[in-house]
PDB file of C-alpha atoms in Angstrom:
ATOM      1  CA  MET Y  89       0.009   0.022   0.024  1.00 47.00           C
ATOM      2  CA  ARG Y  90       1.405   3.485  -0.969  1.00 47.00           C
ATOM      3  CA  ASN Y  91       0.126   7.035  -1.072  1.00 45.00           C
ATOM      4  CA  ASP Y  92      -0.272   8.868  -4.400  1.00 46.00           C
ATOM      5  CA  PRO Y  93       0.481  12.557  -3.522  1.00 41.00           C
ATOM      6  CA  GLU Y  94      -0.866  13.790  -6.892  1.00 43.00           C
ATOM      7  CA  LYS Y  95      -4.339  12.275  -6.644  1.00 49.00           C
ATOM      8  CA  HIS Y  96      -4.511  12.073  -2.802  1.00 49.00           C
ATOM      9  CA  THR Y  97      -5.503   8.354  -3.049  1.00 52.00           C
ATOM     10  CA  VAL Y  98      -4.017   5.212  -1.566  1.00 55.00           C
ATOM     11  CA  GLU Y  99      -2.897   2.536  -4.001  1.00 61.00           C
ATOM     12  CA  VAL Y 100      -3.368  -0.993  -2.627  1.00 71.00           C
ATOM     13  CA  ASN Y 101      -1.206  -3.862  -3.865  1.00 78.00           C
ATOM     14  CA  TYR Y 102      -3.005  -7.218  -3.812  1.00 82.00           C
ATOM     15  CA  VAL Y 103      -1.578 -10.650  -3.718  1.00 87.00           C
ATOM     16  CA  PRO Y 104      -1.253 -12.002  -7.304  1.00 85.00           C
ATOM     17  CA  GLY Y 105      -3.904 -14.529  -8.065  1.00 89.00           C
ATOM     18  CA  TYR Y 106      -7.559 -14.507  -6.981  1.00 90.00           C
ATOM     19  CA  PRO Y 107      -7.102 -11.422  -4.755  1.00 92.00           C
ATOM     20  CA  SER Y 108      -5.597  -9.263  -7.554  1.00 90.00           C
ATOM     21  CA  LEU Y 109      -8.081 -10.587 -10.178  1.00 91.00           C
ATOM     22  CA  ALA Y 110     -11.075  -9.884  -7.965  1.00 92.00           C
ATOM     23  CA  ALA Y 111      -9.742  -6.371  -7.264  1.00 90.00           C
ATOM     24  CA  PHE Y 112      -9.342  -5.816 -10.995  1.00 89.00           C
ATOM     25  CA  ILE Y 113     -12.883  -6.932 -11.776  1.00 90.00           C
ATOM     26  CA  ALA Y 114     -14.341  -4.714  -9.061  1.00 89.00           C
ATOM     27  CA  SER Y 115     -12.238  -1.698 -10.047  1.00 83.00           C
ATOM     28  CA  ASP Y 116     -14.345  -0.515 -12.982  1.00 81.00           C
ATOM     29  CA  PRO Y 117     -17.160   1.825 -12.075  1.00 79.00           C
ATOM     30  CA  ASP Y 118     -19.028   0.797 -15.222  1.00 78.00           C
ATOM     31  CA  HIS Y 119     -18.538  -2.926 -14.336  1.00 84.00           C
ATOM     32  CA  SER Y 120     -17.355  -3.712 -17.844  1.00 83.00           C
ATOM     33  CA  THR Y 121     -14.809  -6.041 -16.294  1.00 88.00           C
ATOM     34  CA  ALA Y 122     -17.447  -8.224 -14.739  1.00 91.00           C
ATOM     35  CA  ILE Y 123     -16.570 -11.049 -17.163  1.00 93.00           C
ATOM     36  CA  TYR Y 124     -17.026 -14.739 -16.383  1.00 94.00           C
ATOM     37  CA  ARG Y 125     -17.254 -18.141 -18.025  1.00 94.00           C
ATOM     38  CA  ARG Y 126     -20.615 -19.338 -19.094  1.00 92.00           C
ATOM     39  CA  PHE Y 127     -19.755 -23.086 -19.177  1.00 94.00           C
ATOM     40  CA  ASP Y 128     -22.293 -23.622 -21.984  1.00 94.00           C
ATOM     41  CA  ARG Y 129     -21.134 -27.217 -22.679  1.00 94.00           C
ATOM     42  CA  LEU Y 130     -21.353 -28.289 -18.994  1.00 95.00           C
ATOM     43  CA  SER Y 131     -24.745 -26.590 -18.637  1.00 95.00           C
ATOM     44  CA  ALA Y 132     -26.129 -28.264 -21.741  1.00 95.00           C
ATOM     45  CA  ARG Y 133     -24.901 -31.702 -20.542  1.00 96.00           C
ATOM     46  CA  ASN Y 134     -26.392 -31.086 -17.075  1.00 96.00           C
ATOM     47  CA  LEU Y 135     -29.762 -30.308 -18.641  1.00 96.00           C
ATOM     48  CA  LEU Y 136     -29.517 -33.389 -20.827  1.00 97.00           C
ATOM     49  CA  TYR Y 137     -28.908 -35.582 -17.716  1.00 97.00           C
ATOM     50  CA  LEU Y 138     -31.828 -34.072 -15.923  1.00 96.00           C
ATOM     51  CA  GLN Y 139     -33.993 -34.598 -19.015  1.00 96.00           C
ATOM     52  CA  ALA Y 140     -32.829 -38.235 -19.142  1.00 97.00           C
ATOM     53  CA  GLU Y 141     -33.624 -38.834 -15.485  1.00 96.00           C
ATOM     54  CA  LEU Y 142     -37.080 -37.353 -15.962  1.00 95.00           C
ATOM     55  CA  SER Y 143     -37.661 -39.545 -18.994  1.00 95.00           C
ATOM     56  CA  THR Y 144     -36.724 -42.684 -17.018  1.00 94.00           C
ATOM     57  CA  LEU Y 145     -39.068 -41.747 -14.192  1.00 94.00           C
ATOM     58  CA  GLU Y 146     -41.803 -40.984 -16.765  1.00 94.00           C
ATOM     59  CA  LYS Y 147     -41.379 -44.354 -18.294  1.00 93.00           C
ATOM     60  CA  LYS Y 148     -41.630 -46.081 -14.914  1.00 90.00           C
ATOM     61  CA  GLN Y 149     -44.798 -44.221 -14.039  1.00 88.00           C
ATOM     62  CA  ASP Y 150     -46.369 -45.074 -17.482  1.00 89.00           C
ATOM     63  CA  GLU Y 151     -45.545 -48.740 -16.873  1.00 87.00           C
ATOM     64  CA  LEU Y 152     -47.328 -48.690 -13.484  1.00 82.00           C
ATOM     65  CA  ASP Y 153     -50.307 -46.918 -15.106  1.00 81.00           C
ATOM     66  CA  LYS Y 154     -50.441 -49.745 -17.808  1.00 83.00           C
ATOM     67  CA  GLN Y 155     -50.436 -52.335 -15.022  1.00 78.00           C
ATOM     68  CA  ASP Y 156     -53.382 -50.600 -13.351  1.00 72.00           C
ATOM     69  CA  TRP Y 157     -55.161 -50.384 -16.746  1.00 75.00           C
ATOM     70  CA  ASP Y 158     -54.716 -54.096 -17.389  1.00 69.00           C
ATOM     71  CA  SER Y 159     -55.582 -55.138 -13.881  1.00 69.00           C
ATOM     72  CA  GLU Y 160     -59.066 -56.354 -13.144  1.00 65.00           C
ATOM     73  CA  LYS Y 161     -58.773 -55.669  -9.422  1.00 69.00           C
ATOM     74  CA  ILE Y 162     -60.985 -52.976  -8.037  1.00 66.00           C
ATOM     75  CA  ASP Y 163     -58.251 -52.084  -5.566  1.00 66.00           C
ATOM     76  CA  ALA Y 164     -55.852 -51.154  -8.421  1.00 64.00           C
ATOM     77  CA  LYS Y 165     -58.483 -48.942 -10.052  1.00 65.00           C
ATOM     78  CA  ASP Y 166     -59.151 -47.288  -6.676  1.00 66.00           C
ATOM     79  CA  LYS Y 167     -55.447 -46.425  -6.126  1.00 69.00           C
ATOM     80  CA  ALA Y 168     -55.332 -44.882  -9.559  1.00 67.00           C
ATOM     81  CA  ARG Y 169     -58.246 -42.637  -8.766  1.00 68.00           C
ATOM     82  CA  ASN Y 170     -57.793 -41.756  -5.115  1.00 72.00           C
ATOM     83  CA  TRP Y 171     -54.568 -40.224  -3.781  1.00 75.00           C
ATOM     84  CA  GLU Y 172     -55.513 -40.826  -0.147  1.00 75.00           C
ATOM     85  CA  THR Y 173     -56.025 -44.518  -0.780  1.00 75.00           C
ATOM     86  CA  LEU Y 174     -52.706 -44.777  -2.654  1.00 74.00           C
ATOM     87  CA  LEU Y 175     -50.877 -42.981   0.163  1.00 76.00           C
ATOM     88  CA  ALA Y 176     -52.486 -45.080   2.857  1.00 78.00           C
ATOM     89  CA  ARG Y 177     -51.614 -48.349   1.112  1.00 72.00           C
ATOM     90  CA  ALA Y 178     -47.978 -47.160   0.714  1.00 71.00           C
ATOM     91  CA  GLU Y 179     -47.663 -46.165   4.361  1.00 78.00           C
ATOM     92  CA  SER Y 180     -49.138 -49.425   5.455  1.00 76.00           C
ATOM     93  CA  GLY Y 181     -46.087 -51.302   4.240  1.00 70.00           C
ATOM     94  CA  SER Y 182     -48.073 -54.241   2.830  1.00 71.00           C
ATOM     95  CA  ASP Y 183     -48.543 -52.870  -0.682  1.00 72.00           C
ATOM     96  CA  ASN Y 184     -45.124 -52.723  -2.431  1.00 76.00           C
ATOM     97  CA  GLU Y 185     -46.642 -51.505  -5.663  1.00 77.00           C
ATOM     98  CA  ALA Y 186     -48.294 -48.478  -3.936  1.00 77.00           C
ATOM     99  CA  LYS Y 187     -45.032 -47.791  -2.112  1.00 81.00           C
ATOM    100  CA  GLU Y 188     -43.173 -47.833  -5.426  1.00 82.00           C
ATOM    101  CA  ARG Y 189     -45.692 -45.572  -7.106  1.00 82.00           C
ATOM    102  CA  VAL Y 190     -45.576 -42.936  -4.269  1.00 82.00           C
ATOM    103  CA  LYS Y 191     -41.772 -43.112  -4.364  1.00 86.00           C
ATOM    104  CA  ILE Y 192     -41.766 -42.386  -8.117  1.00 88.00           C
ATOM    105  CA  VAL Y 193     -44.290 -39.533  -7.685  1.00 88.00           C
ATOM    106  CA  LYS Y 194     -42.056 -37.831  -5.085  1.00 90.00           C
ATOM    107  CA  ALA Y 195     -38.932 -38.412  -7.189  1.00 93.00           C
ATOM    108  CA  ILE Y 196     -40.643 -36.828 -10.219  1.00 93.00           C
ATOM    109  CA  ARG Y 197     -41.664 -33.899  -8.066  1.00 93.00           C
ATOM    110  CA  GLU Y 198     -38.164 -33.236  -6.889  1.00 94.00           C
ATOM    111  CA  LYS Y 199     -36.491 -33.882 -10.219  1.00 95.00           C
ATOM    112  CA  ILE Y 200     -38.895 -31.764 -12.283  1.00 94.00           C
ATOM    113  CA  LYS Y 201     -38.395 -28.874  -9.899  1.00 96.00           C
ATOM    114  CA  GLU Y 202     -34.675 -29.152 -10.222  1.00 96.00           C
ATOM    115  CA  TYR Y 203     -34.963 -29.411 -14.014  1.00 96.00           C
ATOM    116  CA  ARG Y 204     -37.172 -26.359 -14.374  1.00 96.00           C
ATOM    117  CA  GLU Y 205     -35.005 -24.309 -12.124  1.00 96.00           C
ATOM    118  CA  ALA Y 206     -32.037 -25.268 -14.191  1.00 96.00           C
ATOM    119  CA  ILE Y 207     -33.966 -24.351 -17.362  1.00 96.00           C
ATOM    120  CA  ILE Y 208     -34.858 -20.883 -15.993  1.00 96.00           C
ATOM    121  CA  GLN Y 209     -31.262 -20.269 -14.856  1.00 95.00           C
ATOM    122  CA  GLU Y 210     -29.929 -21.327 -18.204  1.00 95.00           C
ATOM    123  CA  SER Y 211     -32.382 -19.001 -19.932  1.00 94.00           C
ATOM    124  CA  THR Y 212     -31.190 -16.118 -17.668  1.00 93.00           C
ATOM    125  CA  ILE Y 213     -27.590 -16.907 -18.448  1.00 93.00           C
ATOM    126  CA  LEU Y 214     -28.207 -17.075 -22.222  1.00 91.00           C
ATOM    127  CA  SER Y 215     -29.644 -13.470 -22.015  1.00 89.00           C
ATOM    128  CA  PHE Y 216     -26.240 -12.184 -21.068  1.00 90.00           C
ATOM    129  CA  ARG Y 217     -24.219 -11.016 -24.034  1.00 88.00           C
ATOM    130  CA  ARG Y 218     -20.574 -11.505 -24.775  1.00 88.00           C
ATOM    131  CA  PRO Y 219     -18.254  -8.701 -23.806  1.00 88.00           C
ATOM    132  CA  SER Y 220     -17.291  -6.270 -26.513  1.00 82.00           C
ATOM    133  CA  LYS Y 221     -14.127  -7.047 -28.407  1.00 83.00           C
ATOM    134  CA  GLN Y 222     -12.414  -4.024 -26.837  1.00 80.00           C
ATOM    135  CA  SER Y 223     -13.404  -5.025 -23.286  1.00 84.00           C
ATOM    136  CA  TYR Y 224     -12.455  -8.619 -23.752  1.00 88.00           C
ATOM    137  CA  LYS Y 225      -9.059  -7.762 -25.235  1.00 87.00           C
ATOM    138  CA  ALA Y 226      -8.240  -5.483 -22.317  1.00 85.00           C
ATOM    139  CA  PHE Y 227      -9.439  -8.153 -19.811  1.00 89.00           C
ATOM    140  CA  TYR Y 228      -7.461 -10.890 -21.618  1.00 89.00           C
ATOM    141  CA  ASN Y 229      -4.274  -8.757 -21.717  1.00 87.00           C
ATOM    142  CA  LYS Y 230      -4.557  -7.983 -18.017  1.00 87.00           C
ATOM    143  CA  PHE Y 231      -5.370 -11.598 -17.070  1.00 90.00           C
ATOM    144  CA  HIS Y 232      -2.332 -12.933 -19.075  1.00 87.00           C
ATOM    145  CA  ASN Y 233      -0.071  -9.984 -18.016  1.00 84.00           C
ATOM    146  CA  VAL Y 234       0.539  -9.073 -21.712  1.00 81.00           C
ATOM    147  CA  GLU Y 235       3.417  -6.505 -21.937  1.00 72.00           C
ATOM    148  CA  ASP Y 236       4.704  -5.171 -25.236  1.00 62.00           C
ATOM    149  CA  GLY Y 237       2.665  -7.863 -27.119  1.00 59.00           C
ATOM    150  CA  GLU Y 238       4.235 -10.771 -25.131  1.00 66.00           C
ATOM    151  CA  GLU Y 239       2.418 -12.852 -22.513  1.00 64.00           C
ATOM    152  CA  THR Y 240       4.323 -13.504 -19.307  1.00 74.00           C
ATOM    153  CA  PHE Y 241       2.101 -15.620 -17.003  1.00 83.00           C
ATOM    154  CA  PRO Y 242      -1.655 -15.672 -16.272  1.00 89.00           C
ATOM    155  CA  MET Y 243      -3.115 -14.355 -13.029  1.00 88.00           C
ATOM    156  CA  LEU Y 244      -4.545 -17.741 -12.200  1.00 91.00           C
ATOM    157  CA  GLY Y 245      -2.747 -21.068 -12.308  1.00 89.00           C
ATOM    158  CA  GLY Y 246      -3.606 -24.719 -12.891  1.00 89.00           C
ATOM    159  CA  THR Y 247      -6.660 -25.480 -14.964  1.00 88.00           C
ATOM    160  CA  ASN Y 248      -7.860 -21.884 -14.588  1.00 90.00           C
ATOM    161  CA  ALA Y 249      -4.880 -20.447 -16.560  1.00 90.00           C
ATOM    162  CA  ALA Y 250      -6.900 -20.788 -19.780  1.00 89.00           C
ATOM    163  CA  VAL Y 251     -10.337 -20.016 -18.332  1.00 91.00           C
ATOM    164  CA  TYR Y 252     -10.736 -16.803 -20.346  1.00 91.00           C
ATOM    165  CA  ASP Y 253      -9.269 -18.021 -23.640  1.00 90.00           C
ATOM    166  CA  ASP Y 254     -12.550 -18.724 -25.434  1.00 90.00           C
ATOM    167  CA  ARG Y 255     -14.533 -15.501 -26.005  1.00 89.00           C
ATOM    168  CA  GLY Y 256     -17.469 -17.514 -27.254  1.00 89.00           C
ATOM    169  CA  ASP Y 257     -17.942 -19.057 -23.775  1.00 92.00           C
ATOM    170  CA  ILE Y 258     -17.563 -15.721 -21.946  1.00 93.00           C
ATOM    171  CA  MET Y 259     -20.389 -13.512 -20.659  1.00 93.00           C
ATOM    172  CA  ALA Y 260     -20.476  -9.870 -19.539  1.00 91.00           C
ATOM    173  CA  LEU Y 261     -22.802  -9.171 -16.616  1.00 90.00           C
ATOM    174  CA  ALA Y 262     -22.962  -5.417 -17.238  1.00 84.00           C
ATOM    175  CA  ARG Y 263     -22.392  -4.789 -20.970  1.00 72.00           C
ATOM    176  CA  PRO Y 264     -23.667  -1.337 -21.943  1.00 62.00           C
ATOM    177  CA  ALA Y 265     -27.213  -1.413 -23.441  1.00 61.00           C
ATOM    178  CA  GLU Y 266     -26.435   1.202 -26.081  1.00 58.00           C
ATOM    179  CA  GLU Y 267     -24.127  -0.321 -28.654  1.00 68.00           C
ATOM    180  CA  ASP Y 268     -24.819   1.925 -31.658  1.00 78.00           C
ATOM    181  CA  ARG Y 269     -22.109   2.496 -34.289  1.00 81.00           C
ATOM    182  CA  LEU Y 270     -21.320   6.027 -32.999  1.00 83.00           C
ATOM    183  CA  THR Y 271     -20.715   4.771 -29.472  1.00 82.00           C
ATOM    184  CA  MET Y 272     -18.493   1.993 -30.737  1.00 79.00           C
ATOM    185  CA  PHE Y 273     -16.627   4.393 -32.928  1.00 82.00           C
ATOM    186  CA  LEU Y 274     -15.926   6.840 -30.091  1.00 83.00           C
ATOM    187  CA  ARG Y 275     -14.870   4.084 -27.739  1.00 78.00           C
ATOM    188  CA  LYS Y 276     -12.533   2.529 -30.214  1.00 77.00           C
ATOM    189  CA  HIS Y 277     -11.019   5.642 -31.906  1.00 79.00           C
ATOM    190  CA  CYS Y 278     -11.321   8.382 -29.295  1.00 79.00           C
ATOM    191  CA  PRO Y 279     -10.716   6.592 -25.965  1.00 75.00           C
ATOM    192  CA  ILE Y 280      -8.416   9.328 -24.658  1.00 78.00           C
ATOM    193  CA  LEU Y 281     -11.400  11.703 -24.438  1.00 79.00           C
ATOM    194  CA  PHE Y 282     -13.333   9.508 -22.051  1.00 78.00           C
ATOM    195  CA  MET Y 283     -10.660   8.080 -19.786  1.00 74.00           C
ATOM    196  CA  THR Y 284     -11.435   8.191 -16.058  1.00 70.00           C
ATOM    197  CA  GLN Y 285      -8.233   6.420 -15.009  1.00 63.00           C
ATOM    198  CA  ARG Y 286      -5.149   6.651 -17.173  1.00 55.00           C
ATOM    199  CA  PRO Y 287      -2.494   3.976 -17.466  1.00 51.00           C
ATOM    200  CA  ARG Y 288      -0.071   3.752 -14.622  1.00 54.00           C
ATOM    201  CA  GLY Y 289       3.570   2.649 -14.803  1.00 49.00           C
ATOM    202  CA  THR Y 290       4.138  -0.036 -17.471  1.00 49.00           C
ATOM    203  CA  SER Y 291       0.395  -0.877 -17.640  1.00 55.00           C
ATOM    204  CA  SER Y 292      -1.413   0.018 -20.812  1.00 59.00           C
ATOM    205  CA  LEU Y 293      -4.855  -0.507 -19.193  1.00 65.00           C
ATOM    206  CA  ALA Y 294      -7.138   2.474 -18.930  1.00 67.00           C
ATOM    207  CA  TYR Y 295     -10.834   2.904 -17.871  1.00 70.00           C
ATOM    208  CA  ILE Y 296     -13.288   4.572 -20.246  1.00 74.00           C
ATOM    209  CA  SER Y 297     -16.368   6.202 -18.837  1.00 76.00           C
ATOM    210  CA  GLN Y 298     -19.535   4.854 -20.477  1.00 76.00           C
ATOM    211  CA  TYR Y 299     -21.486   7.745 -18.918  1.00 79.00           C
ATOM    212  CA  ARG Y 300     -19.325  10.353 -20.703  1.00 84.00           C
ATOM    213  CA  ILE Y 301     -19.605   8.505 -24.025  1.00 83.00           C
ATOM    214  CA  SER Y 302     -23.442   8.480 -23.683  1.00 83.00           C
ATOM    215  CA  ILE Y 303     -23.533  12.209 -22.966  1.00 88.00           C
ATOM    216  CA  VAL Y 304     -21.389  12.989 -25.974  1.00 88.00           C
ATOM    217  CA  VAL Y 305     -23.421  10.642 -28.149  1.00 87.00           C
ATOM    218  CA  GLY Y 306     -26.648  12.288 -26.996  1.00 87.00           C
ATOM    219  CA  VAL Y 307     -25.318  15.797 -27.811  1.00 91.00           C
ATOM    220  CA  ILE Y 308     -24.170  14.710 -31.302  1.00 90.00           C
ATOM    221  CA  ASN Y 309     -27.609  13.123 -31.939  1.00 88.00           C
ATOM    222  CA  ILE Y 310     -29.387  16.370 -30.924  1.00 90.00           C
ATOM    223  CA  LEU Y 311     -27.057  18.509 -33.085  1.00 91.00           C
ATOM    224  CA  LEU Y 312     -27.554  16.219 -36.089  1.00 90.00           C
ATOM    225  CA  ALA Y 313     -31.277  16.264 -35.664  1.00 89.00           C
ATOM    226  CA  ALA Y 314     -31.356  20.052 -35.519  1.00 90.00           C
ATOM    227  CA  ALA Y 315     -28.934  20.408 -38.453  1.00 90.00           C
ATOM    228  CA  PHE Y 316     -30.950  18.132 -40.656  1.00 90.00           C
ATOM    229  CA  LEU Y 317     -34.222  19.905 -39.902  1.00 89.00           C
ATOM    230  CA  PHE Y 318     -33.220  23.575 -39.830  1.00 89.00           C
ATOM    231  CA  GLY Y 319     -30.468  23.117 -42.426  1.00 89.00           C
ATOM    232  CA  ALA Y 320     -32.867  21.605 -44.918  1.00 89.00           C
ATOM    233  CA  ILE Y 321     -35.484  24.269 -44.247  1.00 87.00           C
ATOM    234  CA  TYR Y 322     -32.940  27.051 -44.640  1.00 86.00           C
ATOM    235  CA  ASN Y 323     -31.667  25.512 -47.897  1.00 87.00           C
ATOM    236  CA  LEU Y 324     -35.204  25.042 -49.330  1.00 86.00           C
ATOM    237  CA  PHE Y 325     -36.159  28.562 -48.469  1.00 84.00           C
ATOM    238  CA  TYR Y 326     -33.640  30.063 -50.853  1.00 84.00           C
ATOM    239  CA  VAL Y 327     -34.343  27.588 -53.711  1.00 84.00           C
ATOM    240  CA  GLN Y 328     -36.867  28.903 -56.265  1.00 82.00           C
ATOM    241  CA  ARG Y 329     -37.275  26.008 -58.749  1.00 84.00           C
ATOM    242  CA  ASN Y 330     -39.794  23.467 -57.661  1.00 80.00           C
ATOM    243  CA  GLN Y 331     -37.926  20.532 -59.325  1.00 84.00           C
ATOM    244  CA  ILE Y 332     -34.807  21.307 -57.355  1.00 86.00           C
ATOM    245  CA  LYS Y 333     -36.807  21.536 -54.111  1.00 85.00           C
ATOM    246  CA  LEU Y 334     -38.307  18.032 -54.691  1.00 84.00           C
ATOM    247  CA  GLY Y 335     -34.818  16.686 -55.432  1.00 89.00           C
ATOM    248  CA  LEU Y 336     -33.457  18.214 -52.284  1.00 89.00           C
ATOM    249  CA  ILE Y 337     -36.269  16.733 -50.237  1.00 89.00           C
ATOM    250  CA  ALA Y 338     -35.428  13.335 -51.613  1.00 90.00           C
ATOM    251  CA  GLY Y 339     -31.724  13.846 -50.934  1.00 91.00           C
ATOM    252  CA  TYR Y 340     -32.168  15.089 -47.423  1.00 90.00           C
ATOM    253  CA  THR Y 341     -34.506  12.261 -46.562  1.00 91.00           C
ATOM    254  CA  VAL Y 342     -32.091   9.548 -47.819  1.00 92.00           C
ATOM    255  CA  THR Y 343     -29.223  11.170 -45.974  1.00 92.00           C
ATOM    256  CA  PHE Y 344     -31.344  11.465 -42.835  1.00 91.00           C
ATOM    257  CA  ALA Y 345     -32.220   7.716 -43.006  1.00 91.00           C
ATOM    258  CA  MET Y 346     -28.612   6.715 -43.475  1.00 90.00           C
ATOM    259  CA  THR Y 347     -27.499   8.945 -40.552  1.00 89.00           C
ATOM    260  CA  ILE Y 348     -30.144   7.392 -38.249  1.00 88.00           C
ATOM    261  CA  GLY Y 349     -29.004   3.893 -39.277  1.00 86.00           C
ATOM    262  CA  LEU Y 350     -25.342   4.765 -38.635  1.00 84.00           C
ATOM    263  CA  VAL Y 351     -25.403   6.738 -35.420  1.00 84.00           C
ATOM    264  CA  THR Y 352     -28.287   5.069 -33.655  1.00 83.00           C
ATOM    265  CA  LYS Y 353     -29.478   1.466 -33.133  1.00 82.00           C
ATOM    266  CA  ALA Y 354     -32.987   2.247 -34.414  1.00 83.00           C
ATOM    267  CA  LYS Y 355     -34.911  -0.576 -35.894  1.00 85.00           C
ATOM    268  CA  ARG Y 356     -36.148  -0.635 -39.497  1.00 85.00           C
ATOM    269  CA  ALA Y 357     -39.712   0.346 -38.558  1.00 89.00           C
ATOM    270  CA  GLU Y 358     -38.408   3.229 -36.355  1.00 88.00           C
ATOM    271  CA  ILE Y 359     -36.147   4.534 -39.212  1.00 88.00           C
ATOM    272  CA  PHE Y 360     -39.165   4.313 -41.594  1.00 90.00           C
ATOM    273  CA  GLY Y 361     -41.354   6.324 -39.158  1.00 91.00           C
ATOM    274  CA  ALA Y 362     -38.714   8.952 -38.534  1.00 90.00           C
ATOM    275  CA  CYS Y 363     -38.084   9.446 -42.286  1.00 90.00           C
ATOM    276  CA  ALA Y 364     -41.794   9.681 -42.945  1.00 91.00           C
ATOM    277  CA  ALA Y 365     -42.130  12.421 -40.263  1.00 91.00           C
ATOM    278  CA  TYR Y 366     -39.068  14.189 -41.541  1.00 90.00           C
ATOM    279  CA  ALA Y 367     -40.168  14.163 -45.164  1.00 89.00           C
ATOM    280  CA  ALA Y 368     -43.660  15.371 -44.130  1.00 90.00           C
ATOM    281  CA  VAL Y 369     -42.182  18.463 -42.401  1.00 88.00           C
ATOM    282  CA  LEU Y 370     -40.201  19.331 -45.510  1.00 87.00           C
ATOM    283  CA  VAL Y 371     -43.136  18.756 -47.861  1.00 85.00           C
ATOM    284  CA  VAL Y 372     -45.424  20.897 -45.664  1.00 85.00           C
ATOM    285  CA  PHE Y 373     -42.825  23.687 -45.706  1.00 82.00           C
ATOM    286  CA  VAL Y 374     -42.467  23.516 -49.530  1.00 81.00           C
ATOM    287  CA  SER Y 375     -46.128  23.307 -50.043  1.00 80.00           C
ATOM    288  CA  GLY Y 376     -46.624  26.417 -48.038  1.00 69.00           C
ATOM    289  CA  ASN Y 377     -43.967  28.238 -50.054  1.00 56.00           C
ATOM    290  CA  LEU Y 378     -45.512  27.033 -53.323  1.00 49.00           C
ATOM    291  CA  ALA Y 379     -48.951  28.288 -52.266  1.00 47.00           C
ATOM    292  CA  ASN Y 380     -47.534  31.646 -51.276  1.00 52.00           C
ATOM    293  CA  GLY Y 381     -45.716  31.892 -54.626  1.00 50.00           C
ATOM    294  CA  ASN Y 382     -48.816  31.092 -56.571  1.00 47.00           C
ATOM    295  CA  SER Y 383     -50.864  33.575 -54.649  1.00 45.00           C
ATOM    296  CA  GLN Y 384     -48.381  36.319 -55.527  1.00 46.00           C
TER     297      GLN Y 384
END
């Protein structure tokens, strides 16, 4: 532990391994370093085993049902219709068939609960996306202590030394929701503008504020929207020929649609609606000018 007189903070040195890795994961305010293995293959195999166990129990229960169906005994029919009778016969200890049926019922109840909980958990896990390439690369380099393009040794040893090598089996718990092209461009090409913690010593790792990026992206979107609207109106106001006005409306609308598609993550229906509204404003403006010109 040592003091940093320039920032008035205390730098804590953690033991290499799980302590240092945990400190690194918790160090990012935006939690972009909360990256963990999904274990998709193990999870899929576990679900298959649970599914197989339930299939086996289902088959056993169906076989008992078939025996009751084929039986001519009234007692067998009664046990199939009355739970209290079935339970009483099983608890009496004299009816092994009833005891086996109750045992299967309880086993199915426990196993199907375990199976459905696993299904719900797996569904939740699958909703987590992979980390961005930039976040994964920074995490990978930190985990493997990459310096000057060369790996030294991973932060964890044993079988966990390669735990983060497969990006396809990695999930990010807090990946930013807004992943439009403008945001990705700023994060990739202008990171120095959004750094909250700059690299220290020989480390090349820096933290980028997602909040700052979102503010800048919001301001750029507002300026673009205003520029497209008022710029187009200003241009059309000084154009006299109607054919040129119609051509400008078409050009501005196409450019507006392309801009929305590039700097936002709007869906096709949203782009269509925005373009229709934008074109309608320009057409109303031009129509008003045309009417005024004809009246003169």
